[in-house]
């Protein structure tokens, strides 16, 4: 079995605070999300971050995982082997998000293999990386479904528990020193959730440090954790061994009045719910269950303040020091942790080729779906029948309307396919870039070029149907020139869609803007309006429909007449240059928009 070097990692966090700025209509205020959180987790331990919704546990997890380390609203210290966070740590940290962000049409084996090729050290060969993916499949018990696609909302695939194990496999494939998980049991049944937590135990026992948020675990799950951080309204209510938490709260006068799950009892405390909880004698006159909302809220605040103060005053400093006592570390290990150098698992070209292959495998299902093929073939057939063997010997028989429709159809179609590209992949891009799986430039080039061979198939099928049915100019030369012109139009239109999608990153807004833009370009395309007022004539030259239409007219009627329907046929060089400029210009705009997104810094 292939082994990957893994170093022990001690995570300590002391007096951590975090604030967010809330801007209102008339004023701006700061809201405290975390208030002085302190704790420590060592190799071989599983630390659970618990608390009700809105208590700050996911914020704390992101902060400890280095995802909020550059925020100006962050206070306190977080150290890894007694050193601050550095970019080199990304290659030693695994972070499993709450939502399983995976490509639906890739199989389990393909998903893990691509992760291995991109994330494992460049010192390993391709065969060794592939072998590591197979090993992880076996470790996670995914052999039965390794050739099954992941699936999604509209695509049937593996089960929810298997999806979660694949998400964890994506992270443990690099044999991380630190593994963070956000609600790994969310949405799973109790048996599947128990298997996931048992797997986390096994991962920790292998020498890794595991930190996970968990909302309301069953009693069986709760007893699997080594340490516990309990948060209430952003404050620390308890940090210590999970097995000692009930004894601690009993010592400060808080006991369950009913036999209940310890996790349920702790969440009641964190929420300020005292219905089934005994309260200390000093609080009996201050807190009691009332009917009014204001009275209930006041009771919760008083009880929460009592728990915070109790932890600060009654937990001996000696005990806190014992929990936070650092383990002596080799100086060489400290130097490795503090190294500022970012470590890529593959060269730029390797990243590009891997992402290119992954892109084709993932999107070929959408491109060649029966719905899309039927749409293209049906449209081509209808056009062929409407312009069946048109007589081109006279001006009345010219297929100018058909050529304009081709220019519009293959301008409209790619735009509304491409605008969803980056908004739909934003979650994947954010997750993978946060882990430094690849450079943004490699992803962008692979994403935009992997569509090109797929984009060529349907237009060829379209033209094979409509070209000969409509009786367009016969000959290999005119046919291939028509094909090249349509392909240029597609790539230019696709660039516009990518630019709109990347700049807005919102599907509704992008669709609205694209609709207005495409309609404007179509109207200025040279078929409906021949004389455009001077002050808006520039729109025509920005329209890929206009340039495509002129090129198609040139290919079909260059030797018959110099002007068709008010559109002059010239050399075509200007139109080709304009389309090529759009191909690169729109893509450059899309790339700049992605760079400006606050995903994660990186070249």
mmCIF file of N, CA and C in Angstrom, residues 505-594:
data_model
loop_
_atom_site.group_PDB
_atom_site.id
_atom_site.type_symbol
_atom_site.label_atom_id
_atom_site.label_comp_id
_atom_site.label_asym_id
_atom_site.label_seq_id
_atom_site.Cartn_x
_atom_site.Cartn_y
_atom_site.Cartn_z
ATOM 1 N N UNK A 505 -22.218 36.255 -11.494
ATOM 2 C CA UNK A 505 -22.277 35.076 -10.619
ATOM 3 C C UNK A 505 -23.676 34.876 -10.014
ATOM 4 N N UNK A 506 -24.681 35.274 -10.762
ATOM 5 C CA UNK A 506 -26.071 35.095 -10.338
ATOM 6 C C UNK A 506 -26.871 34.708 -11.571
ATOM 7 N N UNK A 507 -27.498 33.536 -11.537
ATOM 8 C CA UNK A 507 -28.137 33.018 -12.749
ATOM 9 C C UNK A 507 -29.292 33.891 -13.239
ATOM 10 N N UNK A 508 -30.105 34.407 -12.327
ATOM 11 C CA UNK A 508 -31.242 35.232 -12.739
ATOM 12 C C UNK A 508 -30.777 36.544 -13.368
ATOM 13 N N UNK A 509 -29.828 37.198 -12.705
ATOM 14 C CA UNK A 509 -29.309 38.453 -13.247
ATOM 15 C C UNK A 509 -28.596 38.221 -14.577
ATOM 16 N N UNK A 510 -27.827 37.125 -14.657
ATOM 17 C CA UNK A 510 -27.085 36.821 -15.881
ATOM 18 C C UNK A 510 -28.038 36.534 -17.032
ATOM 19 N N UNK A 511 -29.120 35.801 -16.756
ATOM 20 C CA UNK A 511 -30.105 35.488 -17.799
ATOM 21 C C UNK A 511 -30.774 36.751 -18.314
ATOM 22 N N UNK A 512 -31.108 37.654 -17.391
ATOM 23 C CA UNK A 512 -31.749 38.917 -17.792
ATOM 24 C C UNK A 512 -30.829 39.752 -18.674
ATOM 25 N N UNK A 513 -29.577 39.930 -18.231
ATOM 26 C CA UNK A 513 -28.626 40.723 -19.005
ATOM 27 C C UNK A 513 -28.346 40.073 -20.358
ATOM 28 N N UNK A 514 -28.210 38.758 -20.382
ATOM 29 C CA UNK A 514 -27.938 38.051 -21.638
ATOM 30 C C UNK A 514 -29.108 38.199 -22.605
ATOM 31 N N UNK A 515 -30.334 38.144 -22.093
ATOM 32 C CA UNK A 515 -31.527 38.280 -22.950
ATOM 33 C C UNK A 515 -31.549 39.641 -23.641
ATOM 34 N N UNK A 516 -31.294 40.681 -22.857
ATOM 35 C CA UNK A 516 -31.295 42.039 -23.424
ATOM 36 C C UNK A 516 -30.159 42.193 -24.434
ATOM 37 N N UNK A 517 -28.974 41.684 -24.099
ATOM 38 C CA UNK A 517 -27.805 41.823 -24.981
ATOM 39 C C UNK A 517 -28.009 41.076 -26.292
ATOM 40 N N UNK A 518 -28.460 39.830 -26.200
ATOM 41 C CA UNK A 518 -28.652 39.018 -27.408
ATOM 42 C C UNK A 518 -29.738 39.615 -28.290
ATOM 43 N N UNK A 519 -30.814 40.127 -27.688
ATOM 44 C CA UNK A 519 -31.892 40.745 -28.475
ATOM 45 C C UNK A 519 -31.380 41.989 -29.207
ATOM 46 N N UNK A 520 -30.560 42.785 -28.503
ATOM 47 C CA UNK A 520 -29.991 43.987 -29.119
ATOM 48 C C UNK A 520 -29.080 43.610 -30.283
ATOM 49 N N UNK A 521 -28.226 42.621 -30.074
ATOM 50 C CA UNK A 521 -27.318 42.173 -31.131
ATOM 51 C C UNK A 521 -28.085 41.618 -32.324
ATOM 52 N N UNK A 522 -29.181 40.924 -32.065
ATOM 53 C CA UNK A 522 -29.978 40.363 -33.156
ATOM 54 C C UNK A 522 -30.630 41.472 -33.976
ATOM 55 N N UNK A 523 -31.204 42.463 -33.303
ATOM 56 C CA UNK A 523 -31.866 43.560 -34.014
ATOM 57 C C UNK A 523 -30.872 44.389 -34.818
ATOM 58 N N UNK A 524 -29.627 44.479 -34.310
ATOM 59 C CA UNK A 524 -28.592 45.250 -35.010
ATOM 60 C C UNK A 524 -27.794 44.375 -35.957
ATOM 61 N N UNK A 525 -28.279 43.173 -36.227
ATOM 62 C CA UNK A 525 -27.522 42.198 -37.007
ATOM 63 C C UNK A 525 -27.525 42.400 -38.504
ATOM 64 N N UNK A 526 -28.232 43.435 -39.012
ATOM 65 C CA UNK A 526 -28.171 43.729 -40.435
ATOM 66 C C UNK A 526 -29.308 43.181 -41.274
ATOM 67 N N UNK A 527 -30.245 42.469 -40.642
ATOM 68 C CA UNK A 527 -31.362 41.910 -41.409
ATOM 69 C C UNK A 527 -32.648 42.703 -41.202
ATOM 70 N N UNK A 528 -32.947 43.035 -39.948
ATOM 71 C CA UNK A 528 -34.180 43.764 -39.651
ATOM 72 C C UNK A 528 -34.046 45.259 -39.912
ATOM 73 N N UNK A 529 -32.888 45.826 -39.524
ATOM 74 C CA UNK A 529 -32.678 47.271 -39.666
ATOM 75 C C UNK A 529 -31.425 47.497 -40.490
ATOM 76 N N UNK A 530 -31.576 48.200 -41.615
ATOM 77 C CA UNK A 530 -30.431 48.470 -42.482
ATOM 78 C C UNK A 530 -29.768 49.806 -42.161
ATOM 79 N N UNK A 531 -30.586 50.779 -41.794
ATOM 80 C CA UNK A 531 -30.047 52.112 -41.495
ATOM 81 C C UNK A 531 -30.183 52.395 -40.003
ATOM 82 N N UNK A 532 -29.091 52.228 -39.276
ATOM 83 C CA UNK A 532 -29.084 52.470 -37.838
ATOM 84 C C UNK A 532 -28.593 53.888 -37.587
ATOM 85 N N UNK A 533 -29.271 54.670 -36.712
ATOM 86 C CA UNK A 533 -28.811 56.033 -36.403
ATOM 87 C C UNK A 533 -27.343 56.052 -35.990
ATOM 88 N N UNK A 534 -26.667 57.121 -36.359
ATOM 89 C CA UNK A 534 -25.223 57.215 -36.161
ATOM 90 C C UNK A 534 -24.838 57.059 -34.689
ATOM 91 N N UNK A 535 -25.647 57.649 -33.768
ATOM 92 C CA UNK A 535 -25.243 57.669 -32.366
ATOM 93 C C UNK A 535 -25.301 56.284 -31.698
ATOM 94 N N UNK A 536 -25.976 55.287 -32.341
ATOM 95 C CA UNK A 536 -25.943 53.932 -31.784
ATOM 96 C C UNK A 536 -25.440 52.911 -32.811
ATOM 97 N N UNK A 537 -24.811 53.419 -33.858
ATOM 98 C CA UNK A 537 -24.326 52.514 -34.910
ATOM 99 C C UNK A 537 -23.206 51.584 -34.419
ATOM 100 N N UNK A 538 -22.526 51.987 -33.327
ATOM 101 C CA UNK A 538 -21.441 51.157 -32.790
ATOM 102 C C UNK A 538 -21.948 49.788 -32.310
ATOM 103 N N UNK A 539 -23.241 49.705 -31.970
ATOM 104 C CA UNK A 539 -23.790 48.433 -31.486
ATOM 105 C C UNK A 539 -23.647 47.346 -32.549
ATOM 106 N N UNK A 540 -23.832 47.742 -33.816
ATOM 107 C CA UNK A 540 -23.745 46.773 -34.920
ATOM 108 C C UNK A 540 -22.385 46.096 -34.943
ATOM 109 N N UNK A 541 -21.343 46.865 -34.696
ATOM 110 C CA UNK A 541 -19.995 46.292 -34.798
ATOM 111 C C UNK A 541 -19.636 45.429 -33.581
ATOM 112 N N UNK A 542 -20.441 45.526 -32.519
ATOM 113 C CA UNK A 542 -20.251 44.643 -31.362
ATOM 114 C C UNK A 542 -21.080 43.365 -31.476
ATOM 115 N N UNK A 543 -21.929 43.302 -32.493
ATOM 116 C CA UNK A 543 -22.836 42.167 -32.649
ATOM 117 C C UNK A 543 -22.171 41.040 -33.427
ATOM 118 N N UNK A 544 -22.010 39.877 -32.797
ATOM 119 C CA UNK A 544 -21.454 38.730 -33.525
ATOM 120 C C UNK A 544 -22.439 38.223 -34.567
ATOM 121 N N UNK A 545 -23.749 38.497 -34.369
ATOM 122 C CA UNK A 545 -24.744 38.131 -35.385
ATOM 123 C C UNK A 545 -24.488 38.866 -36.694
ATOM 124 N N UNK A 546 -24.146 40.156 -36.587
ATOM 125 C CA UNK A 546 -23.901 40.983 -37.773
ATOM 126 C C UNK A 546 -22.705 40.470 -38.565
ATOM 127 N N UNK A 547 -21.611 40.227 -37.881
ATOM 128 C CA UNK A 547 -20.397 39.770 -38.561
ATOM 129 C C UNK A 547 -20.572 38.366 -39.130
ATOM 130 N N UNK A 548 -21.261 37.504 -38.399
ATOM 131 C CA UNK A 548 -21.518 36.138 -38.899
ATOM 132 C C UNK A 548 -22.415 36.176 -40.127
ATOM 133 N N UNK A 549 -23.449 36.993 -40.094
ATOM 134 C CA UNK A 549 -24.383 37.121 -41.216
ATOM 135 C C UNK A 549 -23.654 37.599 -42.471
ATOM 136 N N UNK A 550 -22.786 38.619 -42.318
ATOM 137 C CA UNK A 550 -22.041 39.125 -43.471
ATOM 138 C C UNK A 550 -21.108 38.067 -44.050
ATOM 139 N N UNK A 551 -20.464 37.286 -43.188
ATOM 140 C CA UNK A 551 -19.568 36.228 -43.664
ATOM 141 C C UNK A 551 -20.338 35.127 -44.386
ATOM 142 N N UNK A 552 -21.507 34.768 -43.876
ATOM 143 C CA UNK A 552 -22.321 33.737 -44.531
ATOM 144 C C UNK A 552 -22.803 34.219 -45.899
ATOM 145 N N UNK A 553 -23.184 35.497 -45.985
ATOM 146 C CA UNK A 553 -23.579 36.060 -47.285
ATOM 147 C C UNK A 553 -22.416 36.020 -48.263
ATOM 148 N N UNK A 554 -21.215 36.333 -47.780
ATOM 149 C CA UNK A 554 -20.042 36.316 -48.657
ATOM 150 C C UNK A 554 -19.766 34.908 -49.184
ATOM 151 N N UNK A 555 -19.851 33.900 -48.300
ATOM 152 C CA UNK A 555 -19.586 32.521 -48.715
ATOM 153 C C UNK A 555 -20.581 32.074 -49.777
ATOM 154 N N UNK A 556 -21.846 32.444 -49.621
ATOM 155 C CA UNK A 556 -22.891 31.936 -50.516
ATOM 156 C C UNK A 556 -23.067 32.779 -51.791
ATOM 157 N N UNK A 557 -22.883 34.107 -51.712
ATOM 158 C CA UNK A 557 -23.263 34.963 -52.833
ATOM 159 C C UNK A 557 -22.178 35.940 -53.265
ATOM 160 N N UNK A 558 -20.935 35.638 -52.954
ATOM 161 C CA UNK A 558 -19.846 36.575 -53.257
ATOM 162 C C UNK A 558 -19.786 36.931 -54.736
ATOM 163 N N UNK A 559 -19.984 35.982 -55.641
ATOM 164 C CA UNK A 559 -19.819 36.220 -57.080
ATOM 165 C C UNK A 559 -21.127 36.579 -57.780
ATOM 166 N N UNK A 560 -22.206 36.755 -57.023
ATOM 167 C CA UNK A 560 -23.499 37.018 -57.673
ATOM 168 C C UNK A 560 -23.919 38.474 -57.574
ATOM 169 N N UNK A 561 -23.776 39.056 -56.400
ATOM 170 C CA UNK A 561 -24.183 40.460 -56.242
ATOM 171 C C UNK A 561 -23.422 41.079 -55.074
ATOM 172 N N UNK A 562 -23.034 42.356 -55.195
ATOM 173 C CA UNK A 562 -22.221 43.002 -54.153
ATOM 174 C C UNK A 562 -23.024 43.452 -52.934
ATOM 175 N N UNK A 563 -24.322 43.683 -53.105
ATOM 176 C CA UNK A 563 -25.171 44.154 -52.007
ATOM 177 C C UNK A 563 -26.413 43.287 -51.947
ATOM 178 N N UNK A 564 -26.741 42.794 -50.745
ATOM 179 C CA UNK A 564 -27.932 41.967 -50.547
ATOM 180 C C UNK A 564 -28.733 42.547 -49.395
ATOM 181 N N UNK A 565 -29.948 43.025 -49.704
ATOM 182 C CA UNK A 565 -30.824 43.578 -48.669
ATOM 183 C C UNK A 565 -30.202 44.722 -47.909
ATOM 184 N N UNK A 566 -29.414 45.535 -48.576
ATOM 185 C CA UNK A 566 -28.777 46.665 -47.923
ATOM 186 C C UNK A 566 -27.472 46.335 -47.236
ATOM 187 N N UNK A 567 -27.071 45.064 -47.230
ATOM 188 C CA UNK A 567 -25.810 44.652 -46.604
ATOM 189 C C UNK A 567 -24.757 44.444 -47.672
ATOM 190 N N UNK A 568 -23.671 45.205 -47.596
ATOM 191 C CA UNK A 568 -22.618 45.126 -48.591
ATOM 192 C C UNK A 568 -21.681 43.953 -48.297
ATOM 193 N N UNK A 569 -21.371 43.194 -49.331
ATOM 194 C CA UNK A 569 -20.446 42.074 -49.204
ATOM 195 C C UNK A 569 -19.048 42.556 -49.571
ATOM 196 N N UNK A 570 -18.115 42.463 -48.621
ATOM 197 C CA UNK A 570 -16.742 42.894 -48.881
ATOM 198 C C UNK A 570 -15.792 41.722 -48.690
ATOM 199 N N UNK A 571 -14.543 42.001 -48.368
ATOM 200 C CA UNK A 571 -13.528 40.935 -48.298
ATOM 201 C C UNK A 571 -13.754 39.948 -47.160
ATOM 202 N N UNK A 572 -14.418 40.380 -46.123
ATOM 203 C CA UNK A 572 -14.668 39.508 -44.971
ATOM 204 C C UNK A 572 -13.578 39.554 -43.908
ATOM 205 N N UNK A 573 -12.467 40.222 -44.196
ATOM 206 C CA UNK A 573 -11.358 40.278 -43.239
ATOM 207 C C UNK A 573 -11.768 41.017 -41.968
ATOM 208 N N UNK A 574 -12.505 42.103 -42.146
ATOM 209 C CA UNK A 574 -12.943 42.885 -40.982
ATOM 210 C C UNK A 574 -13.831 42.049 -40.063
ATOM 211 N N UNK A 575 -14.722 41.258 -40.659
ATOM 212 C CA UNK A 575 -15.649 40.438 -39.871
ATOM 213 C C UNK A 575 -14.903 39.333 -39.112
ATOM 214 N N UNK A 576 -13.934 38.711 -39.803
ATOM 215 C CA UNK A 576 -13.155 37.654 -39.156
ATOM 216 C C UNK A 576 -12.365 38.226 -37.981
ATOM 217 N N UNK A 577 -11.725 39.357 -38.182
ATOM 218 C CA UNK A 577 -10.941 39.990 -37.116
ATOM 219 C C UNK A 577 -11.832 40.371 -35.928
ATOM 220 N N UNK A 578 -13.043 40.877 -36.232
ATOM 221 C CA UNK A 578 -13.970 41.267 -35.167
ATOM 222 C C UNK A 578 -14.382 40.048 -34.343
ATOM 223 N N UNK A 579 -14.702 38.932 -34.994
ATOM 224 C CA UNK A 579 -15.101 37.716 -34.274
ATOM 225 C C UNK A 579 -13.955 37.147 -33.449
ATOM 226 N N UNK A 580 -12.745 37.149 -34.015
ATOM 227 C CA UNK A 580 -11.578 36.648 -33.283
ATOM 228 C C UNK A 580 -11.316 37.533 -32.054
ATOM 229 N N UNK A 581 -11.472 38.864 -32.228
ATOM 230 C CA UNK A 581 -11.290 39.778 -31.095
ATOM 231 C C UNK A 581 -12.315 39.490 -30.002
ATOM 232 N N UNK A 582 -13.556 39.167 -30.388
ATOM 233 C CA UNK A 582 -14.592 38.824 -29.411
ATOM 234 C C UNK A 582 -14.264 37.514 -28.689
ATOM 235 N N UNK A 583 -13.737 36.533 -29.448
ATOM 236 C CA UNK A 583 -13.379 35.234 -28.859
ATOM 237 C C UNK A 583 -12.422 35.429 -27.691
ATOM 238 N N UNK A 584 -11.390 36.245 -27.898
ATOM 239 C CA UNK A 584 -10.378 36.448 -26.850
ATOM 240 C C UNK A 584 -10.768 37.545 -25.862
ATOM 241 N N UNK A 585 -11.406 38.608 -26.366
ATOM 242 C CA UNK A 585 -11.766 39.735 -25.503
ATOM 243 C C UNK A 585 -12.771 39.363 -24.428
ATOM 244 N N UNK A 586 -13.851 38.673 -24.813
ATOM 245 C CA UNK A 586 -14.859 38.275 -23.829
ATOM 246 C C UNK A 586 -14.277 37.300 -22.801
ATOM 247 N N UNK A 587 -13.407 36.411 -23.253
ATOM 248 C CA UNK A 587 -12.803 35.447 -22.327
ATOM 249 C C UNK A 587 -11.846 36.144 -21.352
ATOM 250 N N UNK A 588 -11.139 37.143 -21.842
ATOM 251 C CA UNK A 588 -10.265 37.906 -20.951
ATOM 252 C C UNK A 588 -11.091 38.601 -19.875
ATOM 253 N N UNK A 589 -12.227 39.166 -20.271
ATOM 254 C CA UNK A 589 -13.119 39.817 -19.312
ATOM 255 C C UNK A 589 -13.627 38.803 -18.280
ATOM 256 N N UNK A 590 -13.962 37.592 -18.741
ATOM 257 C CA UNK A 590 -14.441 36.543 -17.830
ATOM 258 C C UNK A 590 -13.350 36.163 -16.834
ATOM 259 N N UNK A 591 -12.119 36.040 -17.321
ATOM 260 C CA UNK A 591 -11.010 35.655 -16.440
ATOM 261 C C UNK A 591 -10.741 36.741 -15.395
ATOM 262 N N UNK A 592 -10.767 37.998 -15.831
ATOM 263 C CA UNK A 592 -10.541 39.101 -14.886
ATOM 264 C C UNK A 592 -11.643 39.110 -13.816
ATOM 265 N N UNK A 593 -12.878 38.828 -14.227
ATOM 266 C CA UNK A 593 -13.988 38.790 -13.270
ATOM 267 C C UNK A 593 -13.782 37.686 -12.246
ATOM 268 N N UNK A 594 -13.298 36.524 -12.696
ATOM 269 C CA UNK A 594 -13.023 35.431 -11.759
ATOM 270 C C UNK A 594 -11.886 35.789 -10.814
#
